[in-house]
Amino acid sequence: MASILLFLSLLALIGAWWLSRQGLASKPWLEQGATAALPPADDTPTPASKVALWILLAVIGSFFALFISAYSMRMQLPDWRAVPVPTILWLNTGMLALSSVALHGARNAARRGEMTDLRWGLVAAGVAALAFLSGQLVAWQQLTGEGYRLAANPASDFFYVLTGLHGLHLLGGLVWLGGTIQKAWRTSDTGSLRLPVDLCATYWHFLLFVWLIVLSILTGWAGEFIDICRQILT
Amino acid sequence: MAVALILVLVALGSVIFHLVSPWWWTPIASNWQYIDNTIIITFWITGAVFVAVVLFMAYCVYRFRHQAGQQAHYEPENKRLEWWLTIVTGVGVAAMLTPGLFVWREFITVPDDATDIEIFGQQWQWSFRLPGPDGKLATSDARLISPDNPLGINKDDPKSKDDVVIEGGELHLPIGKPVKALLRSADVLHDFYVPELRAKMDMVPGQVSYIWFTPTRTGTFDVLCAELCGVGHPQMRGKLVIQEQKDYQAWLERQTSQGFARLAPSPVE
Amino acid sequence: MVDVPLGPGGVVAPTDIDDVELYHPHSWVTKYVFAQDAKVIAIQYALVALSVGLIALVLSWLMRLQLGFPGVFAFIDANAYYQFITMHGMMMVVYVLTALFLGGFGNYLIPLMVGARDMVFPYVNMLSFWVYLLAVLVLVASFFAPGGPTGAGWTLYPPQAILSGTPGGQEWGIILMLASLMIFIIGFTMGGLNYVVTVLQARARGMTLMRMPLTVWGIFTASFMALLAFPALFVGAVMMLFDRIFGTSFFMPAIVEMGQPLDRSGGSPLLFQHLFWFFGHPEVYIVALPAFGIVSDLISTHARRNIFGYRMMVWALLAIGALSFVVWAHHMYVSGMNPYFGFFFATTTLIIAIPTAIKVYNWILTLWRGNIHLNVPMLFALAFIVTFVNGGLTGLFLGNVVVDVPLSDTMFVVAHFHMVMGVAPILVIFGAIYHWYPKVTGRMLNDTLGKIHFWVTFLGAYLIFFPMHYLGLMGIPRRYHDIADMSFVPQSAHTLNAFITIVALFVGAIQMIFVFNLFWSLRHGRPSGGNPWRATTLEWQTPETPPPHGNWGKEVPVVYRWAYDYSVPGADQDFLPQNQPGTARTAAGPAHG
C-alpha cells in the first residue's frame, strides 16, 4: 500500500499547507464584523470548475495509486510472469503526448484570442487522442495474439485492466473535448472558451502523466528505479 | 429530571449488568491468561470513563436544565482544561496499549520447543495433521490435493512418511506442551476458533498462517469456524481434546496404526 | 434546466447569479423530479435512503427472528440468513448512512449554512441523485435475480464471495452487488465534488472557515474522505468482477473447491481485504464525522451555549479524518497478514481515540453551565453521546491488537459497531430530522410522538446491543445462522437472544410512529416560523420558510460572526444570528476566552 500512502501524504501536505493559510488558529468569537475576517477582494477568484477539476484529479490519482499498490502487492507473489510490452505502446505514448501538446497550443491560442489556431488545436488533440486509443486496442490485439490473454497471468490481467481504465478516463475526457469543439465552431468569442479549454488541457496533461507512470510500471522501469533507490539507501 | 434519572439508571444499570449477569467468558484452557488480564484492564479503564461521562451528563441535565430567567455561562473555550483532559486521555490510552503490545509480541513469538501441527480447513470440515515420531511436518501444496491426499501433502518429501492425518475428526493435544498450529485452507477463508484457547487466526488459501498456545486444562472443547466461509459456516465443527501426556500417546499410536492401515493399499508414488 | 450556463466548464457559481438568472423550473417535473435545487435533491436522497433503511430494518427483523427463535421460521434457512445479513449491512452502511448524511443533510444544509444560493454544479448534483437511485435499484434487483442477492457478508471477502458455496457467488448476486457499488461510487463522486467545492468556493461574504458551523465542517471533511476512500472499494470491486466474470486470479489462489481443483492460482485474498478496509475504515468516519458535526450544533443550540472549544473541535475533526487513513488493518489482526503490522495499527488506532475523546469532552462541557432545553432533538443528541461513548470505548478493546484476538468475529464486534456506527449515527439522524424538519416544511413535528419515539428507540437500542457484547465475550461467533450445540453456551444465552429479538421487533415497529409523524405533521404540525429554535446559523435566517429556490431572496447574507454566539453577555437576546451586524458583546467572557 506504499504508493497510495505516498500519494495521500502528498495530498495531506497540500491540504495542511492550504489549511495553514485559513486561520485555523484564530479565535472566531473575538472577531466581529464582516470585513475584519474577509480576505482582500480578489479580482479573479478561481472558478469553481477549476477547483472541482483539481479535486477530481486527486480522486482519479488515488484511484490509480491504489491500482498501483495492488499491482505491486500482487507482483511479489510467485506466479507473476512479466508481459512483454508491445512496441506500439511507444507510438501511442507519442500520440498522447502530441495530443497534450496540441491542447496546450489551443489553450495558448485561446489566451491570445486566435480562433483558428484554437479550433485546429482542439481538433488535432482529439484526433491524436483517438489515435492513442486505437493504438491501445491494437496493443491488446497483439498481446492476445501472442497468447497473453486476459486471465492467462496476473501481469497480463493488470495490463488489460490498467490500460483499459486509463483509456476509459481518456474517453470521458474526449466527450468533454467533443462538447468544447462543438462550442468552438459555434462561437467566435475565444474568451468564453478559455476556461473549458484550460480545463481540458489540465485533464489531458494529467492523463499523460498517469500514462507515463503506468507505462513505467508495465515496462518494469519503476520497479528497477525503486530497487536502485533501495540500494542507495541501504 | 426524569431524563437525568434515566441517564443515571443507564450508567448504573450497565455496571450492575456487568457485575451480575451470568454471561462471561469461558474458563480459559491455554496459556493466554495475559489476554484476559489485558481485557480486565481495559474493562476497568473504559468502564470508569463511561460511568463518569454519563453521570456528569446526568448531573448537567439536572443542574443546568432550563428555568425561567436562567442564562447559560459564556465561555468559548478553556485551553488549560482541554489540554489536561487530552493528557489524561493519552495516559489512559497508553495504559491500555502498552500491556497490549507486550502481550502481542508474546503472541506472535513462538517458543523454540513448540511442536508443529497443522490445522486444515475446507468447506465445511476440519482436518488435522500431526508430525509423527520425527516431529516434523512434510511440505504441502493445494495443487496436490486429491481424493487419496486430502491435505495436499508432498509425498516426495521424506518427512511425509510418518505424518498423521486426521480427517474431519477430533484433534487431541497433550497438556502443558506448547503447540505451533500451522493454519491452511483449501478453498476459502476459515478461522480456527476455540473460545477456551483465546487465540484464533484466519486460515487463508494460498498461504500458511499460525498461532501458538500451550494447553493448560484437560477436557473436550468445541472447534468453531470464526470466518464466514459459505452457507455451511455454522456447521463447520470439530473437537479439541486436551489430554494428559500418556492418554495422548495412546491415542496417537491408535491413530498411527489406523493411518497406516488406510494408507497401505494405495500405490506408493 | 435552461438558463444555467453549463457545457464544459462554463459553470458560474450560483452566488454570482441573480435570482432571476438562476434556472427556473418550468414544470412539476423539473421542480420535483429532475430537480436541480439542492434542497429538493436532498429530500429525494433522504426519502430514497430512508426507504432503503426500512428494507434493511425488515431484513434485520428476519435475521433476529432466526437468532431469537432458531428453526421456528423455516423460510429463513442458512442461505436466506446470509443474504439478509449481507444486504442489511451493505444497505445500512453505504446506501443509508452515507447517502443520508452526505446526499441528504449535505445537500440541504451546506448551501444554506454557508450562505450560498445552491450547490455550485446543480446539474451534476441532479445527476448524482439519479445515479444513486440507479445504484439502489441495481442492488434491490438482486433480490429478484436468479439465486438471489449475495450472501458473502457485507465485507465480500474473496474467495468465498465468488464461489458456489456462498449464496449468489456463482450467480447474479455478487455481480449485481459489485456493479451497484461501482455505480454508487460514481454517483457519490459527482455529489462529493459538489459538496466540497461549494464549501470551498461559494461561501457568503464573511463566512471564513472558522466561522462555519461544525455541521458543515463535519460534512465537508467526510466528503473529502469519501472522495479519496471510495476509489479503494472501486478498485477492489473492479478486480473482483474480473475474477468472477473473466476468471482472472487477482484475489484467487490455487483452490480446491469441494474436491474439484479450480483453474486459478497465485492470487491473494488478503489483497482484497487491504483494499476493502482502506475504504472501510475511513467509511466509519465518513458516517461519524457528519454525525459529530450535527450533534455539536444540536447540543449548542438547545443548551443555549456556544460549542465548547470550537477550535479544538475543528482540529480534532481534521485529525480524525487524516488518521483514519492509517488504521485500516486493525480490521485484519487475525486475518493472517504479517503479524508485525499489529504493532503499528494498534498504536495508530488507539491514538485516534484521543481526538475522539476530546470531542466527547467538549460536548459534555457544552452542557456544563448551559441552559438546557430538553427538546426532542436535544434528547437524541444526549442519547447519541451515551451510545457513542459506549461504542467508542468498546472500540478500544477491538483496536488493541491482542485484546481483539479473542473478541474478533464474535457478537462483541457486532454489538460494538452497531452501537458506534449504527445506533449512534441513526440517533443523530433522528435528532437532526426533528431539528430541521421545521425549516424543510415550515411545521414542527409532533412533540409527544417524538418523545415516545425517542425513549423507545434509545432505551430499546441500548437493551439490544449492550447485552450482546456479553454474548460475544462468552465466545459466540458472529455470522452464525444457528448457535445450537455449542458446549460453552448456556441455555440462558438463548433466552437472552430471544429477549434481544423481541426488543428489536418492538423498536423496529415503533419507527412507524416516526414515519407517521413525518407525514402527519406535514399538514397538521404546529407552524414553526422561520427560526423556532432561536438558532444562530444562517439556514434559520432565510427570508422565507421553507426557503424557496435560491434560498435568500434578493440578497445573499453577509456574515458578521461565528456560528455560536449564544448567551453572549450584554446582548439583548440569548442568540445572535451570524448575519446580524454590530458588536453586541460588552465583555468578551472570561480571561481565557
CSV table of N, CA and C in Angstrom, one decimal, chain B residues 29-98:
chain,number,residue,atom,x,y,z
B,29,ALA,N,-8.4,-22.3,28.8
B,29,ALA,CA,-7.7,-23.6,28.8
B,29,ALA,C,-6.3,-23.5,28.1
B,30,SER,N,-5.8,-22.3,28.1
B,30,SER,CA,-4.5,-22.2,27.5
B,30,SER,C,-3.6,-21.2,28.3
B,31,ASN,N,-2.4,-20.9,27.8
B,31,ASN,CA,-1.5,-20.0,28.5
B,31,ASN,C,-1.9,-18.5,28.3
B,32,TRP,N,-3.0,-18.2,27.6
B,32,TRP,CA,-3.2,-16.8,27.3
B,32,TRP,C,-4.0,-16.1,28.3
B,33,GLN,N,-3.7,-16.4,29.6
B,33,GLN,CA,-4.2,-15.6,30.7
B,33,GLN,C,-3.9,-14.1,30.6
B,34,TYR,N,-2.8,-13.8,29.9
B,34,TYR,CA,-2.4,-12.4,29.7
B,34,TYR,C,-3.5,-11.7,29.0
B,35,ILE,N,-4.0,-12.3,28.0
B,35,ILE,CA,-5.0,-11.7,27.2
B,35,ILE,C,-6.2,-11.3,28.0
B,36,ASP,N,-6.6,-12.3,28.9
B,36,ASP,CA,-7.7,-12.0,29.8
B,36,ASP,C,-7.4,-10.8,30.7
B,37,ASN,N,-6.1,-10.8,31.2
B,37,ASN,CA,-5.8,-9.7,32.0
B,37,ASN,C,-5.9,-8.3,31.3
B,38,THR,N,-5.4,-8.3,30.1
B,38,THR,CA,-5.5,-7.1,29.3
B,38,THR,C,-6.9,-6.6,29.1
B,39,ILE,N,-7.8,-7.6,28.9
B,39,ILE,CA,-9.2,-7.3,28.8
B,39,ILE,C,-9.7,-6.7,30.1
B,40,ILE,N,-9.3,-7.3,31.2
B,40,ILE,CA,-9.8,-6.7,32.5
B,40,ILE,C,-9.3,-5.3,32.7
B,41,ILE,N,-8.0,-5.0,32.4
B,41,ILE,CA,-7.5,-3.6,32.5
B,41,ILE,C,-8.4,-2.7,31.6
B,42,THR,N,-8.7,-3.2,30.4
B,42,THR,CA,-9.5,-2.3,29.5
B,42,THR,C,-10.9,-2.1,30.1
B,43,PHE,N,-11.4,-3.2,30.6
B,43,PHE,CA,-12.8,-3.0,31.2
B,43,PHE,C,-12.8,-2.0,32.3
B,44,TRP,N,-11.8,-2.0,33.2
B,44,TRP,CA,-11.7,-1.1,34.3
B,44,TRP,C,-11.6,0.4,33.8
B,45,ILE,N,-10.7,0.6,32.8
B,45,ILE,CA,-10.5,2.0,32.4
B,45,ILE,C,-11.7,2.5,31.6
B,46,THR,N,-12.2,1.7,30.6
B,46,THR,CA,-13.3,2.1,29.8
B,46,THR,C,-14.6,2.2,30.7
B,47,GLY,N,-14.7,1.3,31.6
B,47,GLY,CA,-15.9,1.4,32.5
B,47,GLY,C,-16.0,2.6,33.3
B,48,ALA,N,-14.8,3.0,33.8
B,48,ALA,CA,-14.7,4.2,34.6
B,48,ALA,C,-15.1,5.4,33.8
B,49,VAL,N,-14.5,5.5,32.6
B,49,VAL,CA,-14.8,6.6,31.7
B,49,VAL,C,-16.3,6.7,31.4
B,50,PHE,N,-16.9,5.5,31.0
B,50,PHE,CA,-18.3,5.5,30.6
B,50,PHE,C,-19.2,6.0,31.7
B,51,VAL,N,-18.9,5.5,33.0
B,51,VAL,CA,-19.8,5.9,34.1
B,51,VAL,C,-19.6,7.4,34.4
B,52,ALA,N,-18.3,7.8,34.3
B,52,ALA,CA,-18.0,9.2,34.6
B,52,ALA,C,-18.7,10.2,33.6
B,53,VAL,N,-18.6,9.8,32.3
B,53,VAL,CA,-19.2,10.7,31.3
B,53,VAL,C,-20.7,10.7,31.5
B,54,VAL,N,-21.3,9.6,31.6
B,54,VAL,CA,-22.8,9.6,31.7
B,54,VAL,C,-23.3,10.2,33.0
B,55,LEU,N,-22.6,10.0,34.1
B,55,LEU,CA,-23.1,10.6,35.3
B,55,LEU,C,-22.9,12.1,35.2
B,56,PHE,N,-21.8,12.6,34.7
B,56,PHE,CA,-21.6,14.0,34.5
B,56,PHE,C,-22.7,14.6,33.6
B,57,MET,N,-23.0,13.9,32.6
B,57,MET,CA,-24.1,14.4,31.7
B,57,MET,C,-25.4,14.5,32.5
B,58,ALA,N,-25.7,13.4,33.3
B,58,ALA,CA,-26.9,13.4,34.1
B,58,ALA,C,-26.9,14.6,35.0
B,59,TYR,N,-25.8,14.9,35.6
B,59,TYR,CA,-25.7,16.0,36.6
B,59,TYR,C,-26.0,17.3,35.8
B,60,CYS,N,-25.4,17.5,34.7
B,60,CYS,CA,-25.6,18.7,33.9
B,60,CYS,C,-27.0,18.9,33.5
B,61,VAL,N,-27.6,17.8,33.0
B,61,VAL,CA,-29.0,17.8,32.6
B,61,VAL,C,-29.9,18.3,33.7
B,62,TYR,N,-29.6,17.8,34.9
B,62,TYR,CA,-30.4,18.1,36.1
B,62,TYR,C,-30.1,19.5,36.5
B,63,ARG,N,-28.8,19.9,36.7
B,63,ARG,CA,-28.4,21.1,37.3
B,63,ARG,C,-28.7,22.3,36.4
B,64,PHE,N,-28.4,22.1,35.1
B,64,PHE,CA,-28.5,23.2,34.2
B,64,PHE,C,-29.7,23.2,33.3
B,65,ARG,N,-30.7,22.5,33.7
B,65,ARG,CA,-32.0,22.4,32.9
B,65,ARG,C,-32.5,23.8,32.8
B,66,HIS,N,-33.3,24.0,31.7
B,66,HIS,CA,-33.8,25.4,31.5
B,66,HIS,C,-34.8,25.8,32.6
B,67,GLN,N,-34.6,27.0,33.2
B,67,GLN,CA,-35.5,27.5,34.1
B,67,GLN,C,-35.7,29.0,33.8
B,68,ALA,N,-36.8,29.5,34.2
B,68,ALA,CA,-37.1,30.9,33.8
B,68,ALA,C,-36.0,31.8,34.3
B,69,GLY,N,-35.6,32.7,33.4
B,69,GLY,CA,-34.6,33.7,33.8
B,69,GLY,C,-33.2,33.3,33.8
B,70,GLN,N,-33.0,32.0,33.5
B,70,GLN,CA,-31.6,31.5,33.5
B,70,GLN,C,-30.9,31.8,32.2
B,71,GLN,N,-29.6,32.1,32.4
B,71,GLN,CA,-28.8,32.3,31.2
B,71,GLN,C,-27.6,31.4,31.2
B,72,ALA,N,-27.2,30.9,30.1
B,72,ALA,CA,-26.0,30.0,30.0
B,72,ALA,C,-24.8,30.8,30.3
B,73,HIS,N,-23.8,30.2,30.8
B,73,HIS,CA,-22.5,30.8,31.0
B,73,HIS,C,-21.8,31.0,29.7
B,74,TYR,N,-21.2,32.1,29.4
B,74,TYR,CA,-20.5,32.3,28.2
B,74,TYR,C,-19.0,32.0,28.3
B,75,GLU,N,-18.5,31.0,27.7
B,75,GLU,CA,-17.1,30.7,27.8
B,75,GLU,C,-16.7,29.9,26.5
B,76,PRO,N,-16.1,30.6,25.5
B,76,PRO,CA,-15.8,29.9,24.3
B,76,PRO,C,-14.9,28.6,24.4
B,77,GLU,N,-13.9,28.8,25.2
B,77,GLU,CA,-13.0,27.6,25.4
B,77,GLU,C,-12.2,27.8,26.7
B,78,ASN,N,-11.6,26.7,27.0
B,78,ASN,CA,-10.7,26.8,28.2
B,78,ASN,C,-9.5,25.9,27.9
B,79,LYS,N,-8.5,26.5,27.3
B,79,LYS,CA,-7.4,25.8,26.8
B,79,LYS,C,-6.8,24.9,27.8
B,80,ARG,N,-6.6,25.4,29.1
B,80,ARG,CA,-6.0,24.6,30.1
B,80,ARG,C,-6.7,23.3,30.4
B,81,LEU,N,-8.0,23.4,30.6
B,81,LEU,CA,-8.9,22.3,30.8
B,81,LEU,C,-8.8,21.3,29.7
B,82,GLU,N,-8.8,21.8,28.4
B,82,GLU,CA,-8.8,20.9,27.3
B,82,GLU,C,-7.5,20.1,27.2
B,83,TRP,N,-6.4,20.8,27.5
B,83,TRP,CA,-5.1,20.2,27.4
B,83,TRP,C,-5.0,19.1,28.5
B,84,TRP,N,-5.5,19.5,29.7
B,84,TRP,CA,-5.4,18.5,30.8
B,84,TRP,C,-6.2,17.2,30.4
B,85,LEU,N,-7.4,17.4,29.9
B,85,LEU,CA,-8.2,16.3,29.5
B,85,LEU,C,-7.5,15.4,28.5
B,86,THR,N,-6.9,16.1,27.5
B,86,THR,CA,-6.1,15.4,26.4
B,86,THR,C,-5.0,14.6,27.0
B,87,ILE,N,-4.3,15.2,28.0
B,87,ILE,CA,-3.2,14.4,28.5
B,87,ILE,C,-3.7,13.2,29.3
B,88,VAL,N,-4.7,13.5,30.1
B,88,VAL,CA,-5.2,12.3,30.9
B,88,VAL,C,-5.7,11.2,30.0
B,89,THR,N,-6.4,11.6,28.9
B,89,THR,CA,-6.8,10.6,28.0
B,89,THR,C,-5.6,9.8,27.4
B,90,GLY,N,-4.6,10.6,27.0
B,90,GLY,CA,-3.4,10.0,26.5
B,90,GLY,C,-2.8,9.0,27.4
B,91,VAL,N,-2.8,9.3,28.7
B,91,VAL,CA,-2.2,8.4,29.7
B,91,VAL,C,-3.1,7.1,29.8
B,92,GLY,N,-4.4,7.3,29.8
B,92,GLY,CA,-5.3,6.2,29.9
B,92,GLY,C,-5.1,5.3,28.7
B,93,VAL,N,-5.0,5.9,27.5
B,93,VAL,CA,-4.9,5.1,26.3
B,93,VAL,C,-3.5,4.3,26.3
B,94,ALA,N,-2.5,5.0,26.8
B,94,ALA,CA,-1.2,4.3,26.9
B,94,ALA,C,-1.2,3.2,27.9
B,95,ALA,N,-2.0,3.4,29.0
B,95,ALA,CA,-2.1,2.3,30.0
B,95,ALA,C,-2.8,1.0,29.4
B,96,MET,N,-3.6,1.2,28.4
B,96,MET,CA,-4.2,0.1,27.7
B,96,MET,C,-3.3,-0.5,26.6
B,97,LEU,N,-2.7,0.4,25.9
B,97,LEU,CA,-2.0,0.0,24.7
B,97,LEU,C,-0.7,-0.7,25.1
B,98,THR,N,0.0,-0.2,26.1
B,98,THR,CA,1.4,-0.8,26.4
B,98,THR,C,1.3,-2.2,26.8
